[in-house]
Short mmCIF file of C-alpha atoms and ligand atoms in Angstrom, two decimals:
data_model
loop_
_atom_site.label_atom_id
_atom_site.label_comp_id
_atom_site.label_asym_id
_atom_site.label_seq_id
_atom_site.Cartn_x
_atom_site.Cartn_y
_atom_site.Cartn_z
CA MET A 1240 1.38 -9.24 -11.81
CA SER A 1241 3.67 -7.06 -9.72
CA TRP A 1242 1.84 -4.26 -7.88
CA VAL A 1243 4.10 -1.25 -7.42
CA GLY A 1244 2.69 1.87 -5.84
CA THR A 1245 3.14 4.72 -3.47
CA SER A 1246 1.27 6.49 -0.72
CA TRP A 1247 2.11 10.16 -0.61
CA LYS A 1248 1.10 10.15 3.07
CA MET A 1249 0.42 13.75 4.26
CA ASN A 1250 2.38 15.37 1.44
CA LYS A 1251 1.75 17.42 -1.70
CA THR A 1252 -0.31 20.48 -2.43
CA LEU A 1253 -2.74 20.35 -5.34
CA ALA A 1254 -0.14 22.05 -7.53
CA GLU A 1255 2.40 19.36 -6.64
CA ALA A 1256 -0.17 16.62 -7.17
CA ARG A 1257 -1.03 18.05 -10.58
CA ASP A 1258 2.62 18.17 -11.58
CA TYR A 1259 3.23 14.56 -10.51
CA ALA A 1260 0.07 13.28 -12.21
CA THR A 1261 0.80 15.16 -15.43
CA ARG A 1262 4.31 13.69 -15.67
CA LEU A 1263 3.06 10.22 -14.76
CA ALA A 1264 0.27 10.34 -17.34
CA ALA A 1265 2.79 11.35 -20.02
CA ALA A 1266 5.22 8.61 -19.07
CA LEU A 1267 2.49 5.93 -19.08
CA SER A 1268 0.63 7.17 -22.17
CA ASP A 1269 1.29 3.81 -23.84
CA GLY A 1270 0.13 1.91 -20.78
CA ALA A 1271 1.91 0.44 -17.79
CA PRO A 1272 5.09 -1.61 -18.27
CA ALA A 1273 4.18 -5.23 -18.98
CA GLY A 1274 3.58 -7.26 -15.86
CA VAL A 1275 3.33 -4.25 -13.55
CA GLN A 1276 0.22 -2.76 -11.96
CA PRO A 1277 0.92 0.82 -10.82
CA PHE A 1278 -1.05 2.42 -7.99
CA ILE A 1279 -0.98 5.86 -6.39
CA ILE A 1280 -2.51 6.80 -3.05
CA PRO A 1281 -2.64 10.59 -2.76
CA PRO A 1282 -4.00 12.49 0.21
CA ALA A 1283 -7.81 12.61 0.00
CA THR A 1284 -7.70 16.27 -1.06
CA ALA A 1285 -5.91 15.35 -4.29
CA ILE A 1286 -7.70 12.17 -5.43
CA THR A 1287 -10.09 13.87 -7.85
CA THR A 1288 -7.34 16.10 -9.21
CA VAL A 1289 -5.10 13.12 -9.91
CA ARG A 1290 -8.04 11.14 -11.32
CA ASP A 1291 -8.94 13.90 -13.76
CA ILE A 1292 -5.36 14.34 -14.98
CA LEU A 1293 -4.72 10.61 -15.40
CA GLY A 1294 -8.02 10.20 -17.23
CA PRO A 1295 -10.44 7.29 -17.50
CA ASP A 1296 -8.12 5.02 -19.51
CA SER A 1297 -5.13 5.31 -17.21
CA PRO A 1298 -3.50 2.06 -16.13
CA VAL A 1299 -2.91 3.56 -12.68
CA VAL A 1300 -5.16 2.38 -9.85
CA LEU A 1301 -5.97 5.21 -7.45
CA GLY A 1302 -6.40 4.71 -3.74
CA ILE A 1303 -7.26 6.45 -0.50
CA GLN A 1304 -5.09 6.24 2.63
CA ASN A 1305 -7.94 5.39 5.01
CA ALA A 1306 -11.72 5.06 4.98
CA HIS A 1307 -14.41 4.58 7.60
CA TRP A 1308 -16.37 1.32 7.83
CA ALA A 1309 -19.79 3.02 7.86
CA ASP A 1310 -21.36 4.16 4.58
CA ALA A 1311 -22.42 7.55 5.93
CA GLY A 1312 -23.34 9.29 9.14
CA ALA A 1313 -22.18 11.47 12.02
CA TRP A 1314 -18.47 10.62 11.89
CA THR A 1315 -16.79 14.03 11.82
CA GLY A 1316 -13.53 14.10 9.92
CA GLU A 1317 -13.97 10.70 8.32
CA ILE A 1318 -14.46 9.62 4.70
CA SER A 1319 -16.54 6.57 3.77
CA VAL A 1320 -15.72 3.90 1.21
CA PRO A 1321 -18.59 5.04 -1.08
CA GLN A 1322 -17.26 8.61 -0.90
CA ALA A 1323 -13.75 7.40 -1.72
CA ALA A 1324 -15.12 5.42 -4.66
CA ASP A 1325 -17.08 8.45 -5.83
CA ALA A 1326 -13.86 10.47 -5.83
CA GLY A 1327 -12.09 7.87 -7.97
CA ALA A 1328 -10.46 5.52 -5.48
CA ARG A 1329 -10.49 1.83 -6.38
CA LEU A 1330 -8.24 0.76 -3.53
CA VAL A 1331 -8.39 1.50 0.20
CA GLU A 1332 -5.23 1.43 2.29
CA ILE A 1333 -6.09 -0.02 5.70
CA GLY A 1334 -4.12 -0.41 8.90
CA HIS A 1335 -0.87 1.35 8.05
CA SER A 1336 1.36 1.31 11.14
CA GLU A 1337 1.19 5.10 11.37
CA ARG A 1338 -2.58 4.85 11.67
CA ARG A 1339 -2.37 2.02 14.18
CA GLU A 1340 0.19 3.91 16.29
CA PHE A 1341 -1.10 7.49 16.14
CA PHE A 1342 -4.81 7.14 15.32
CA ALA A 1343 -5.85 4.20 17.47
CA GLU A 1344 -6.48 1.86 14.56
CA THR A 1345 -6.99 -1.65 15.97
CA ASP A 1346 -7.28 -5.14 14.50
CA GLU A 1347 -11.05 -4.77 15.03
CA THR A 1348 -11.41 -1.50 13.09
CA VAL A 1349 -9.06 -2.81 10.41
CA ASN A 1350 -11.32 -5.84 10.02
CA LEU A 1351 -14.43 -3.64 9.75
CA LYS A 1352 -12.73 -1.50 7.11
CA VAL A 1353 -11.60 -4.49 5.06
CA LYS A 1354 -15.18 -5.78 5.09
CA ALA A 1355 -16.62 -2.37 4.10
CA THR A 1356 -14.10 -2.02 1.29
CA LEU A 1357 -14.93 -5.44 -0.14
CA ALA A 1358 -18.67 -4.85 0.26
CA HIS A 1359 -18.38 -1.83 -2.03
CA GLY A 1360 -16.28 -3.62 -4.62
CA LEU A 1361 -13.00 -1.85 -3.90
CA ARG A 1362 -9.68 -3.48 -3.11
CA PRO A 1363 -8.32 -3.39 0.44
CA LEU A 1364 -4.57 -2.82 0.74
CA LEU A 1365 -4.10 -4.37 4.16
CA CYS A 1366 -0.94 -3.17 5.89
CA VAL A 1367 0.72 -5.24 8.60
CA GLY A 1368 4.03 -4.90 10.36
CA GLU A 1369 5.86 -5.72 13.57
CA PRO A 1370 7.82 -3.38 15.87
CA GLY A 1371 11.59 -3.65 16.12
CA GLU A 1372 11.45 -5.40 19.51
CA VAL A 1373 9.28 -8.17 18.08
CA PHE A 1374 11.65 -8.58 15.13
CA ALA A 1375 14.66 -8.67 17.47
CA ALA A 1376 12.98 -11.35 19.59
CA GLY A 1377 12.28 -13.53 16.56
CA GLY A 1378 8.53 -13.01 16.75
CA SER A 1379 7.90 -11.51 13.32
CA VAL A 1380 6.11 -14.43 11.69
CA ALA A 1381 3.71 -15.01 14.59
CA HIS A 1382 2.96 -11.28 14.88
CA ILE A 1383 2.26 -10.83 11.19
CA MET A 1384 0.16 -13.96 10.81
CA ALA A 1385 -1.97 -12.90 13.79
CA GLN A 1386 -2.46 -9.41 12.35
CA VAL A 1387 -3.51 -10.76 8.97
CA ALA A 1388 -5.82 -13.38 10.49
CA ALA A 1389 -7.53 -10.69 12.60
CA ALA A 1390 -7.89 -8.36 9.63
CA LEU A 1391 -9.45 -11.05 7.45
CA ASP A 1392 -11.56 -12.64 10.17
CA GLY A 1393 -14.99 -13.68 8.87
CA ILE A 1394 -14.14 -13.02 5.21
CA ASP A 1395 -14.39 -16.06 2.93
CA ASP A 1396 -13.36 -14.59 -0.39
CA VAL A 1397 -10.09 -12.65 -0.06
CA SER A 1398 -9.24 -12.74 -3.75
CA ARG A 1399 -9.45 -8.94 -4.09
CA VAL A 1400 -7.22 -8.27 -1.08
CA LEU A 1401 -3.66 -7.00 -1.29
CA ILE A 1402 -1.43 -7.51 1.72
CA ALA A 1403 1.50 -5.16 2.36
CA TYR A 1404 4.08 -6.40 4.84
CA GLU A 1405 5.74 -3.28 6.20
CA PRO A 1406 7.96 -3.89 9.23
CA ILE A 1407 7.69 -0.83 11.47
CA TRP A 1408 11.45 -0.82 12.00
CA ALA A 1409 11.97 -0.39 8.25
CA ILE A 1410 9.52 2.45 7.58
CA GLY A 1411 10.35 6.11 7.16
CA GLU A 1412 13.38 8.30 7.69
CA HIS A 1413 14.30 6.55 10.97
CA GLY A 1414 13.79 3.12 9.47
CA ARG A 1415 16.55 0.77 8.42
CA GLU A 1416 16.51 -0.96 5.07
CA ALA A 1417 15.52 -4.60 5.35
CA ARG A 1418 17.86 -7.19 3.92
CA PRO A 1419 16.26 -10.07 2.04
CA GLU A 1420 17.09 -12.45 4.89
CA ASP A 1421 15.20 -10.17 7.31
CA ILE A 1422 11.91 -10.64 5.50
CA GLU A 1423 12.15 -14.09 3.90
CA ALA A 1424 10.48 -15.98 6.75
CA VAL A 1425 7.47 -13.66 6.86
CA PHE A 1426 7.01 -13.87 3.11
CA ALA A 1427 7.33 -17.65 3.19
CA ALA A 1428 4.60 -17.82 5.84
CA LEU A 1429 2.33 -15.29 4.10
CA ASP A 1430 2.82 -17.00 0.74
CA ALA A 1431 2.04 -20.43 2.16
CA ALA A 1432 -1.14 -19.23 3.86
CA TYR A 1433 -2.43 -16.62 1.41
CA GLY A 1434 -0.34 -16.66 -1.77
CA ASP A 1435 -2.94 -18.41 -3.89
CA ARG A 1436 -5.93 -16.71 -2.23
CA VAL A 1437 -5.15 -12.97 -2.36
CA GLU A 1438 -4.40 -10.66 -5.28
CA ALA A 1439 -0.82 -9.89 -4.22
CA ILE A 1440 1.57 -9.70 -1.26
CA LEU A 1441 3.76 -6.58 -1.25
CA TYR A 1442 6.77 -5.40 0.68
CA GLY A 1443 7.10 -1.86 2.03
CA GLY A 1444 9.57 0.02 4.22
CA SER A 1445 12.59 2.00 2.94
CA VAL A 1446 12.25 0.55 -0.54
CA ASN A 1447 14.47 2.47 -2.95
CA GLN A 1448 15.93 2.19 -6.41
CA GLY A 1449 18.97 0.39 -4.99
CA ASN A 1450 17.20 -2.37 -3.06
CA ALA A 1451 14.01 -2.86 -5.10
CA GLU A 1452 15.39 -5.64 -7.26
CA GLU A 1453 16.71 -7.80 -4.43
CA THR A 1454 13.45 -7.25 -2.54
CA LEU A 1455 11.33 -8.29 -5.51
CA ARG A 1456 13.44 -11.44 -5.80
CA VAL A 1457 12.46 -12.61 -2.31
CA PRO A 1458 10.12 -15.59 -2.83
CA GLY A 1459 6.51 -14.59 -2.23
CA VAL A 1460 6.99 -10.87 -2.91
CA ASN A 1461 4.52 -9.72 -5.60
CA GLY A 1462 5.15 -6.00 -5.49
CA LEU A 1463 6.34 -2.94 -3.61
CA PHE A 1464 4.59 -0.32 -1.50
CA VAL A 1465 6.79 2.74 -1.43
CA GLY A 1466 6.89 6.06 0.40
CA ARG A 1467 9.78 8.49 0.05
CA SER A 1468 11.52 6.93 -2.94
CA ALA A 1469 8.42 7.34 -5.11
CA TRP A 1470 7.38 10.85 -4.10
CA GLN A 1471 9.24 12.24 -7.11
CA VAL A 1472 7.80 10.88 -10.32
CA ASP A 1473 11.18 9.98 -11.83
CA GLY A 1474 11.96 7.84 -8.80
CA TYR A 1475 8.61 6.10 -9.11
CA LEU A 1476 9.09 5.46 -12.83
CA GLU A 1477 12.48 3.91 -12.12
CA LEU A 1478 10.84 1.52 -9.64
CA LEU A 1479 8.23 0.57 -12.25
CA ARG A 1480 11.07 -0.15 -14.70
CA ILE A 1481 12.88 -2.33 -12.18
CA ALA A 1482 9.70 -4.31 -11.49
CA ALA A 1483 9.02 -4.68 -15.21
CA SER A 1484 12.54 -6.00 -15.81
CA LEU A 1485 11.80 -8.87 -13.40
CA ALA A 1486 8.19 -9.50 -14.41
P1 13P B 2529 9.05 4.62 3.16
O1 13P B 2529 9.21 3.97 1.81
O2 13P B 2529 9.21 6.10 3.10
O3 13P B 2529 9.89 3.96 4.21
O4 13P B 2529 7.52 4.38 3.59
C1 13P B 2529 6.96 3.12 3.40
C2 13P B 2529 5.53 3.17 3.73
O5 13P B 2529 5.13 3.38 4.84
C3 13P B 2529 4.59 2.98 2.61
O6 13P B 2529 3.30 2.97 3.11
#
């Protein structure tokens, strides 16, 4: 199964979320393309709106971009995993590089959040990635394997976990598109260590309609985690079609 999804990051009003969800629901009214598991991670404000438009039988898995490790309490500004589940999220994105860089997310808090997510029966989407300097110095594999090991520390059953390898140097408008040879070694290492233990291992970072196919052909890649190129529904649907053509 190829998991292909998008985080909208801090984008979209409710009107924009409604429009996207309405078009997506219409396009997937006969179900998801064979072999592809779609997922959408809206901002928290729009999860219930998207859930209600997609409806209970939608093939789309909904997620939240972050959740706290505690179930409840005096944690101003935070959202717990049970609250995310209550709103319709079935997947929790954890440890995106933007959260690690700008919101002090550490390997320790990532580990706590993965555990909380699993304890409540949701799927963690664990994001890992190395900075450009580490890539340039040839340290990508060691960096990524250490991040994943720290995130999964103390967890025996990782079968519900999704891993997204997102090199920091490839993410966002200042990122550069990765070539298959840039990411092959990390996927070989992740696949050898986790390929038969986790749900899927995804690639993210400047994925677009032009490079999706070659990326999905890299051994060990089981899906795509996309930002900008999936923020318009037609672009997202094209990525689902590409993934389905290879499934
Ligand atoms: P872009 O696809 O916009 O580079 O973002 C990738 C990403 O960070 C997905 O979480």
